[in-house]
C-alpha cells in the first residue's frame, strides 16, 4: 500500500510517500524556522501563509523523490489536529482535494498518534512490543501514554502548564540566545556542568503522580539569573553553559524519572520516545542509561523522524487502515486545534 501523507500542524510543511506502513520512499520537510527566528517563536499567520505557498511544491517533490505519480497512490493521509488551525487548514484542504479528485480514501490522523508511530517507521529495526510507555515530548505537548496496541491508547500523565519544549524556547528567548531553544540549549549544555546550579525538580513528589509542570522551572531560572546579575552576567562562556546544562539536567531528570515510574506502575518493559524533544542528546542518553539498569528496552526514532514530519503520519494511517474498526474519513474532515488520542 502506497500512502501519500501530509503534515502541516505547525511550522513544517511536509509530504511523504510511505509503503506498507514502514518503508519511507520519500519524506520532504520544508522548515519555516528562518521566517520565525526574529520573533522568538512561531507566528501563526505567517506559518499558515507559508504553508499555502509551498504545499503543492512539497507534495510534488515527495512524489518525484519516490519516483511515482499521483495515480499510483492508494490513499491520502493528513494531520487534522492538534495544532495551529490556520496551518492545519492548508494541509487538510490539500488532502481532501487530492482524495476527491483521485477518488482515493482520505485518512485523518491525530498528530500525537503520528509521533508515537515514528517508532514503527523503519522495518530494519525492531519495533516496540505492546504494551509500552510512550514519552511524548515536544514544544506543544508533554505527556505519558500507555500504548496497549495499535490504535489503543491511554494518557496517564500530561503537563499541567508549559510543555518541556516550550520551556526550552522561553528560556532561550529570555537569555536572548536564539530560536528554536531546544537545539541551542542542548549544544551549550554539552560544554557546561549539569550540577553547577540546583534547580527544583518540578512535581517530582509522589502526590503529583505522572503529571508534569515546567512553568515553575522557567520562573526559577529567570529569578536565579536576575538575582545573580542579570542576562549580561550569563551572556556567554562557562556561566551560560553551566546555566543551560543545569536547566537541561532538571528537565531530563523529571522526564526520565516519570517515564521509569510509569513503566513500573503499568508493568511495561518498553519505553518509547516521541516528539521533537526526543532529539535532545541528554534525554536520549540518560533514558537509555537509567532504563538499562532496570532491564527496560528503550526505542527512540531516528533524528529525521523526531520533529514534525509526514512519514510518521503515513505510518499511523497504514495501521489505521489495517484495523477492523477503520472508517474512511469524510470529506467534511475539519482541522481542530485541540485533540486527544
CSV table of C-alpha atoms in Angstrom, one decimal:
chain,number,residue,atom,x,y,z
A,1,UNK,CA,0.0,0.0,0.0
A,2,UNK,CA,1.3,3.4,-1.0
A,3,UNK,CA,0.1,6.3,1.2
A,4,UNK,CA,0.7,10.0,0.4
A,5,UNK,CA,0.9,11.7,3.8
A,6,UNK,CA,0.7,15.4,4.5
A,7,UNK,CA,1.7,17.2,7.8
A,8,UNK,CA,1.1,20.9,8.4
A,9,UNK,CA,0.2,21.2,12.0
A,10,UNK,CA,2.7,23.8,13.0
A,11,UNK,CA,5.7,25.4,11.1
A,12,UNK,CA,6.9,22.5,8.9
A,13,UNK,CA,5.3,21.7,5.6
A,14,UNK,CA,5.9,18.0,5.0
A,15,UNK,CA,4.8,15.4,2.5
A,16,UNK,CA,5.9,11.7,2.3
A,17,UNK,CA,5.3,8.5,0.5
A,18,UNK,CA,5.1,5.5,2.8
A,19,UNK,CA,5.0,1.9,1.6
A,20,UNK,CA,3.2,-0.7,3.8
A,21,UNK,CA,3.5,1.5,6.8
A,22,UNK,CA,7.2,1.1,7.3
A,23,UNK,CA,9.3,1.8,4.2
A,24,UNK,CA,9.7,5.6,3.6
A,25,UNK,CA,10.1,6.2,-0.1
A,26,UNK,CA,10.3,9.9,0.4
A,27,UNK,CA,9.9,12.4,3.3
A,28,UNK,CA,10.1,16.1,2.3
A,29,UNK,CA,10.2,18.7,5.0
A,30,UNK,CA,10.2,22.4,4.4
A,31,UNK,CA,11.1,24.3,7.6
A,32,UNK,CA,10.0,27.8,8.4
A,33,UNK,CA,12.5,28.4,11.2
A,34,UNK,CA,14.3,31.2,9.4
A,35,UNK,CA,11.0,33.1,9.0
A,36,UNK,CA,10.1,32.9,12.7
A,37,UNK,CA,13.5,33.4,14.3
A,38,UNK,CA,13.3,37.1,14.7
A,39,UNK,CA,10.1,36.8,16.6
A,40,UNK,CA,11.5,34.2,19.1
A,41,UNK,CA,8.6,31.9,18.3
A,42,UNK,CA,6.0,30.8,15.7
A,43,UNK,CA,3.7,33.4,14.3
A,44,UNK,CA,0.5,31.5,13.3
A,45,UNK,CA,-0.5,33.8,10.4
A,46,UNK,CA,3.0,33.7,8.9
A,47,UNK,CA,3.0,29.9,9.3
A,48,UNK,CA,-0.3,29.3,7.5
A,49,UNK,CA,0.6,31.7,4.6
A,50,UNK,CA,3.9,29.9,4.1
A,51,UNK,CA,2.2,26.5,4.1
A,52,UNK,CA,-0.2,27.7,1.4
A,53,UNK,CA,2.7,29.0,-0.8
A,54,UNK,CA,4.7,25.7,-0.9
A,55,UNK,CA,2.3,22.8,-0.1
A,56,UNK,CA,1.9,21.9,-3.8
A,57,UNK,CA,5.6,22.0,-4.4
A,58,UNK,CA,6.4,19.9,-1.4
A,59,UNK,CA,3.8,17.2,-2.4
A,60,UNK,CA,5.2,17.1,-6.0
A,61,UNK,CA,8.8,16.8,-4.6
A,62,UNK,CA,7.7,13.9,-2.4
A,63,UNK,CA,6.2,12.1,-5.5
A,64,UNK,CA,9.3,12.8,-7.6
A,65,UNK,CA,11.7,11.5,-4.9
A,66,UNK,CA,9.6,8.3,-4.6
A,67,UNK,CA,9.5,8.0,-8.4
A,68,UNK,CA,5.8,7.6,-8.5
A,69,UNK,CA,2.8,9.5,-9.8
A,70,UNK,CA,-0.4,10.5,-8.1
A,71,UNK,CA,-2.3,7.8,-9.9
A,72,UNK,CA,-0.2,5.1,-8.1
A,73,UNK,CA,-1.0,6.1,-4.6
A,74,UNK,CA,-3.7,4.1,-2.7
A,75,UNK,CA,-4.7,6.6,-0.1
A,76,UNK,CA,-4.2,10.1,1.2
A,77,UNK,CA,-3.4,10.7,4.9
A,78,UNK,CA,-3.3,14.0,6.7
A,79,UNK,CA,-2.9,15.5,10.1
A,80,UNK,CA,-6.2,17.1,11.3
A,81,UNK,CA,-5.0,18.2,14.8
A,82,UNK,CA,-4.0,19.1,17.3
A,83,UNK,CA,-2.0,22.1,16.0
A,84,UNK,CA,-2.4,25.7,14.7
A,85,UNK,CA,-5.8,25.8,12.9
A,86,UNK,CA,-4.6,28.1,10.2
A,87,UNK,CA,-1.7,25.7,9.4
A,88,UNK,CA,-3.9,22.6,9.6
A,89,UNK,CA,-6.5,24.1,7.2
A,90,UNK,CA,-3.8,24.2,4.4
A,91,UNK,CA,-2.8,20.5,4.8
A,92,UNK,CA,-6.4,19.2,5.3
A,93,UNK,CA,-7.7,21.2,2.3
A,94,UNK,CA,-4.9,19.9,0.1
A,95,UNK,CA,-5.5,16.3,1.2
A,96,UNK,CA,-9.3,16.5,0.7
A,97,UNK,CA,-8.8,17.9,-2.8
A,98,UNK,CA,-6.4,15.2,-3.8
A,99,UNK,CA,-8.6,12.4,-2.3
A,100,UNK,CA,-11.7,13.7,-4.1
A,101,UNK,CA,-10.1,14.2,-7.4
A,102,UNK,CA,-8.2,10.9,-7.4
A,103,UNK,CA,-11.2,9.0,-5.8
A,104,UNK,CA,-8.9,7.7,-3.1
A,105,UNK,CA,-9.6,7.1,0.6
A,106,UNK,CA,-8.9,10.0,2.9
A,107,UNK,CA,-7.4,9.1,6.3
A,108,UNK,CA,-7.3,11.7,9.1
A,109,UNK,CA,-4.5,11.2,11.6
A,110,UNK,CA,-4.1,12.7,15.1
A,111,UNK,CA,-0.7,14.5,15.2
A,112,UNK,CA,0.2,13.0,18.6
A,113,UNK,CA,-0.7,9.5,17.3
A,114,UNK,CA,1.7,10.2,14.4
A,115,UNK,CA,4.6,10.9,16.8
A,116,UNK,CA,4.1,7.6,18.5
A,117,UNK,CA,4.2,5.8,15.2
A,118,UNK,CA,7.6,7.4,14.4
A,119,UNK,CA,8.9,4.4,16.4
A,120,UNK,CA,7.4,2.0,13.8
A,121,UNK,CA,8.7,3.5,10.7
A,122,UNK,CA,11.9,1.7,9.8
A,123,UNK,CA,11.3,-2.0,9.1
A,124,UNK,CA,15.0,-2.7,9.5
A,125,UNK,CA,14.8,-2.1,13.3
A,126,UNK,CA,12.9,-3.8,16.0
A,127,UNK,CA,9.6,-2.0,16.8
A,128,UNK,CA,8.2,-1.6,20.4
A,129,UNK,CA,6.4,-4.5,21.9
A,130,UNK,CA,2.9,-3.9,23.3
A,131,UNK,CA,2.1,-2.7,25.9
A,132,UNK,CA,4.7,0.1,26.2
A,133,UNK,CA,5.0,3.6,27.7
A,134,UNK,CA,5.5,6.4,25.3
A,135,UNK,CA,7.0,9.7,26.5
A,136,UNK,CA,5.6,12.2,24.0
A,137,UNK,CA,7.5,15.4,24.5
A,138,UNK,CA,7.6,18.4,22.2
A,139,UNK,CA,7.2,22.2,22.0
A,140,UNK,CA,3.5,21.9,22.4
A,141,UNK,CA,2.9,18.6,24.2
A,142,UNK,CA,4.4,16.7,27.1
A,143,UNK,CA,2.6,13.5,28.1
A,144,UNK,CA,3.0,9.9,29.1
A,145,UNK,CA,0.8,7.5,27.0
A,146,UNK,CA,0.2,3.8,27.7
A,147,UNK,CA,0.1,2.2,24.3
A,148,UNK,CA,-1.8,-1.0,24.7
A,149,UNK,CA,-1.9,-1.9,21.0
A,150,UNK,CA,-2.4,-0.4,17.6
A,151,UNK,CA,-5.0,2.4,18.0
A,152,UNK,CA,-5.4,1.7,21.7
A,153,UNK,CA,-4.0,4.5,24.0
A,154,UNK,CA,-4.4,5.8,27.5
A,155,UNK,CA,-2.9,9.1,28.5
A,156,UNK,CA,-1.6,8.5,32.0
A,157,UNK,CA,0.2,11.8,32.6
A,158,UNK,CA,0.4,15.2,31.0
A,159,UNK,CA,1.7,18.7,31.6
A,160,UNK,CA,-0.5,21.0,33.7
A,161,UNK,CA,1.0,24.1,32.1
A,162,UNK,CA,4.1,24.5,29.8
A,163,UNK,CA,5.4,21.7,27.7
A,164,UNK,CA,9.1,20.8,28.0
A,165,UNK,CA,9.9,22.2,24.6
A,166,UNK,CA,8.0,25.3,25.3
A,167,UNK,CA,10.1,25.8,28.5
A,168,UNK,CA,13.3,25.5,26.4
A,169,UNK,CA,12.0,28.1,23.9
A,170,UNK,CA,11.0,30.6,26.7
A,171,UNK,CA,14.4,30.2,28.5
A,172,UNK,CA,16.3,30.7,25.2
A,173,UNK,CA,14.2,33.8,24.4
A,174,UNK,CA,14.8,35.2,27.9
A,175,UNK,CA,18.5,34.6,27.6
A,176,UNK,CA,18.4,36.1,24.1
A,177,UNK,CA,20.4,33.1,22.6
A,178,UNK,CA,18.1,32.4,19.7
A,179,UNK,CA,15.3,30.2,18.4
A,180,UNK,CA,14.4,27.3,18.5
A,181,UNK,CA,15.6,27.0,22.1
A,182,UNK,CA,15.9,23.2,22.3
A,183,UNK,CA,18.9,22.6,19.9
A,184,UNK,CA,20.7,25.8,21.1
A,185,UNK,CA,20.4,24.9,24.8
A,186,UNK,CA,21.3,21.3,24.2
A,187,UNK,CA,24.5,22.4,22.3
A,188,UNK,CA,25.5,24.9,25.0
A,189,UNK,CA,24.8,22.3,27.8
A,190,UNK,CA,27.4,20.0,26.4
A,191,UNK,CA,30.1,22.5,27.5
A,192,UNK,CA,28.7,23.1,30.9
A,193,UNK,CA,28.4,21.4,34.3
A,194,UNK,CA,24.9,20.0,34.9
A,195,UNK,CA,25.4,20.1,38.6
A,196,UNK,CA,26.5,23.7,38.8
A,197,UNK,CA,23.1,25.0,39.8
A,198,UNK,CA,20.5,23.1,41.7
A,199,UNK,CA,17.0,23.9,40.4
A,200,UNK,CA,14.0,22.3,42.0
A,201,UNK,CA,12.7,19.3,40.1
A,202,UNK,CA,9.1,20.2,39.5
A,203,UNK,CA,6.2,17.9,40.5
A,204,UNK,CA,8.6,15.0,41.3
A,205,UNK,CA,6.8,14.3,44.5
A,206,UNK,CA,4.6,11.2,44.8
A,207,UNK,CA,1.4,13.2,45.3
A,208,UNK,CA,1.6,14.6,41.7
A,209,UNK,CA,1.6,11.2,40.1
A,210,UNK,CA,2.7,11.1,36.5
A,211,UNK,CA,1.8,14.7,35.6
A,212,UNK,CA,4.3,17.4,34.6
A,213,UNK,CA,4.8,21.1,35.1
A,214,UNK,CA,7.6,23.3,33.7
A,215,UNK,CA,6.3,26.9,34.2
A,216,UNK,CA,7.7,27.0,37.7
A,217,UNK,CA,11.1,25.8,36.5
A,218,UNK,CA,11.1,28.6,33.9
A,219,UNK,CA,10.3,31.1,36.6
A,220,UNK,CA,13.0,29.6,38.8
A,221,UNK,CA,15.6,30.1,36.1
A,222,UNK,CA,14.5,33.7,35.4
A,223,UNK,CA,14.7,34.6,39.1
A,224,UNK,CA,18.1,32.9,39.5
A,225,UNK,CA,19.5,34.9,36.6
A,226,UNK,CA,18.1,38.2,37.8
A,227,UNK,CA,19.4,37.7,41.3
A,228,UNK,CA,22.8,36.7,40.1
A,229,UNK,CA,23.4,39.8,38.0
A,230,UNK,CA,21.1,39.7,35.0
A,231,UNK,CA,21.3,38.3,31.5
A,232,UNK,CA,24.5,40.1,30.8
A,233,UNK,CA,26.2,38.1,33.5
A,234,UNK,CA,25.2,34.9,31.7
A,235,UNK,CA,25.7,36.2,28.1
A,236,UNK,CA,28.5,33.8,27.2
A,237,UNK,CA,31.2,31.4,28.3
A,238,UNK,CA,31.2,29.0,31.2
A,239,UNK,CA,28.4,30.7,33.2
A,240,UNK,CA,26.0,30.4,30.3
A,241,UNK,CA,27.0,26.8,29.6
A,242,UNK,CA,26.6,25.9,33.3
A,243,UNK,CA,23.1,27.6,33.4
A,244,UNK,CA,22.0,25.7,30.3
A,245,UNK,CA,23.4,22.4,31.5
A,246,UNK,CA,21.7,22.7,34.9
A,247,UNK,CA,18.4,23.7,33.4
A,248,UNK,CA,18.5,20.8,30.9
A,249,UNK,CA,19.5,18.3,33.6
A,250,UNK,CA,16.5,19.3,35.7
A,251,UNK,CA,14.1,18.8,32.7
A,252,UNK,CA,15.7,15.5,31.8
A,253,UNK,CA,15.6,14.2,35.4
A,254,UNK,CA,11.9,14.8,35.6
A,255,UNK,CA,11.1,13.3,32.2
A,256,UNK,CA,13.2,10.2,32.8
A,257,UNK,CA,12.1,9.8,36.3
A,258,UNK,CA,8.4,9.9,35.4
A,259,UNK,CA,8.8,7.6,32.5
A,260,UNK,CA,10.5,4.9,34.6
A,261,UNK,CA,7.9,5.4,37.3
A,262,UNK,CA,5.1,4.8,34.6
A,263,UNK,CA,6.8,1.7,33.3
A,264,UNK,CA,7.0,0.2,36.8
A,265,UNK,CA,3.4,1.3,37.7
A,266,UNK,CA,1.9,-0.2,34.5
A,267,UNK,CA,4.3,-3.3,34.3
A,268,UNK,CA,5.8,-2.3,31.0
A,269,UNK,CA,9.3,-3.4,29.8
A,270,UNK,CA,9.4,-1.0,27.0
A,271,UNK,CA,9.6,2.8,26.8
A,272,UNK,CA,9.4,4.7,23.5
A,273,UNK,CA,10.4,8.4,23.0
A,274,UNK,CA,8.4,10.6,20.6
A,275,UNK,CA,8.2,14.3,19.6
A,276,UNK,CA,10.7,17.0,18.8
A,277,UNK,CA,12.4,17.0,22.3
A,278,UNK,CA,13.2,13.3,21.7
A,279,UNK,CA,16.1,14.6,19.6
A,280,UNK,CA,17.7,16.0,22.8
A,281,UNK,CA,21.0,14.3,23.3
A,282,UNK,CA,20.9,14.3,27.1
A,283,UNK,CA,17.4,12.9,27.2
A,284,UNK,CA,18.3,10.1,24.8
A,285,UNK,CA,21.4,9.2,26.7
A,286,UNK,CA,20.0,9.3,30.2
A,287,UNK,CA,16.8,7.4,29.4
A,288,UNK,CA,18.9,4.6,27.8
A,289,UNK,CA,21.3,4.5,30.7
A,290,UNK,CA,18.7,4.5,33.5
A,291,UNK,CA,16.4,2.1,31.7
A,292,UNK,CA,19.2,-0.4,31.1
A,293,UNK,CA,19.8,-0.8,34.8
A,294,UNK,CA,16.1,-1.8,35.2
A,295,UNK,CA,16.1,-4.1,32.1
A,296,UNK,CA,13.8,-1.8,30.2
A,297,UNK,CA,14.1,-1.6,26.4
A,298,UNK,CA,14.1,1.9,25.0
A,299,UNK,CA,13.0,2.8,21.5
A,300,UNK,CA,14.0,6.2,20.0
A,301,UNK,CA,13.1,7.3,16.4
A,302,UNK,CA,15.9,8.3,14.1
A,303,UNK,CA,16.6,12.1,14.3
A,304,UNK,CA,14.7,12.8,11.0
A,305,UNK,CA,11.5,11.4,12.4
A,306,UNK,CA,11.7,13.2,15.8
A,307,UNK,CA,10.4,16.5,14.7
A,308,UNK,CA,7.2,17.0,12.7
A,309,UNK,CA,7.2,15.0,9.5
A,310,UNK,CA,4.7,13.4,7.1
A,311,UNK,CA,6.3,9.9,7.2
A,312,UNK,CA,5.1,9.3,10.7
A,313,UNK,CA,1.6,10.3,9.6
A,314,UNK,CA,1.7,7.8,6.8
A,315,UNK,CA,2.8,5.1,9.1
A,316,UNK,CA,-0.1,5.8,11.6
A,317,UNK,CA,-2.5,5.9,8.7
A,318,UNK,CA,-1.4,2.4,7.4
A,319,UNK,CA,-2.1,0.9,10.9
A,320,UNK,CA,-5.5,2.6,11.0
A,321,UNK,CA,-6.4,1.0,7.6
A,322,UNK,CA,-5.3,-2.3,9.0
A,323,UNK,CA,-7.7,-2.1,11.9
A,324,UNK,CA,-11.0,-3.9,11.7
A,325,UNK,CA,-12.7,-0.7,13.1
A,326,UNK,CA,-11.3,1.5,10.4
A,327,UNK,CA,-13.6,4.0,8.8
A,328,UNK,CA,-12.5,6.3,5.9
A,329,UNK,CA,-12.5,10.0,6.9
A,330,UNK,CA,-15.3,12.1,5.4
A,331,UNK,CA,-14.5,15.0,3.0
A,332,UNK,CA,-16.1,17.1,5.8
A,333,UNK,CA,-12.9,16.3,7.9
A,334,UNK,CA,-12.2,19.5,9.8
A,335,UNK,CA,-9.0,20.7,11.5
A,336,UNK,CA,-9.0,21.0,15.2
A,337,UNK,CA,-6.7,23.0,17.5
A,338,UNK,CA,-7.0,20.6,20.4
A,339,UNK,CA,-7.4,16.8,20.1
A,340,UNK,CA,-6.7,13.9,22.4
A,341,UNK,CA,-5.7,10.4,21.4
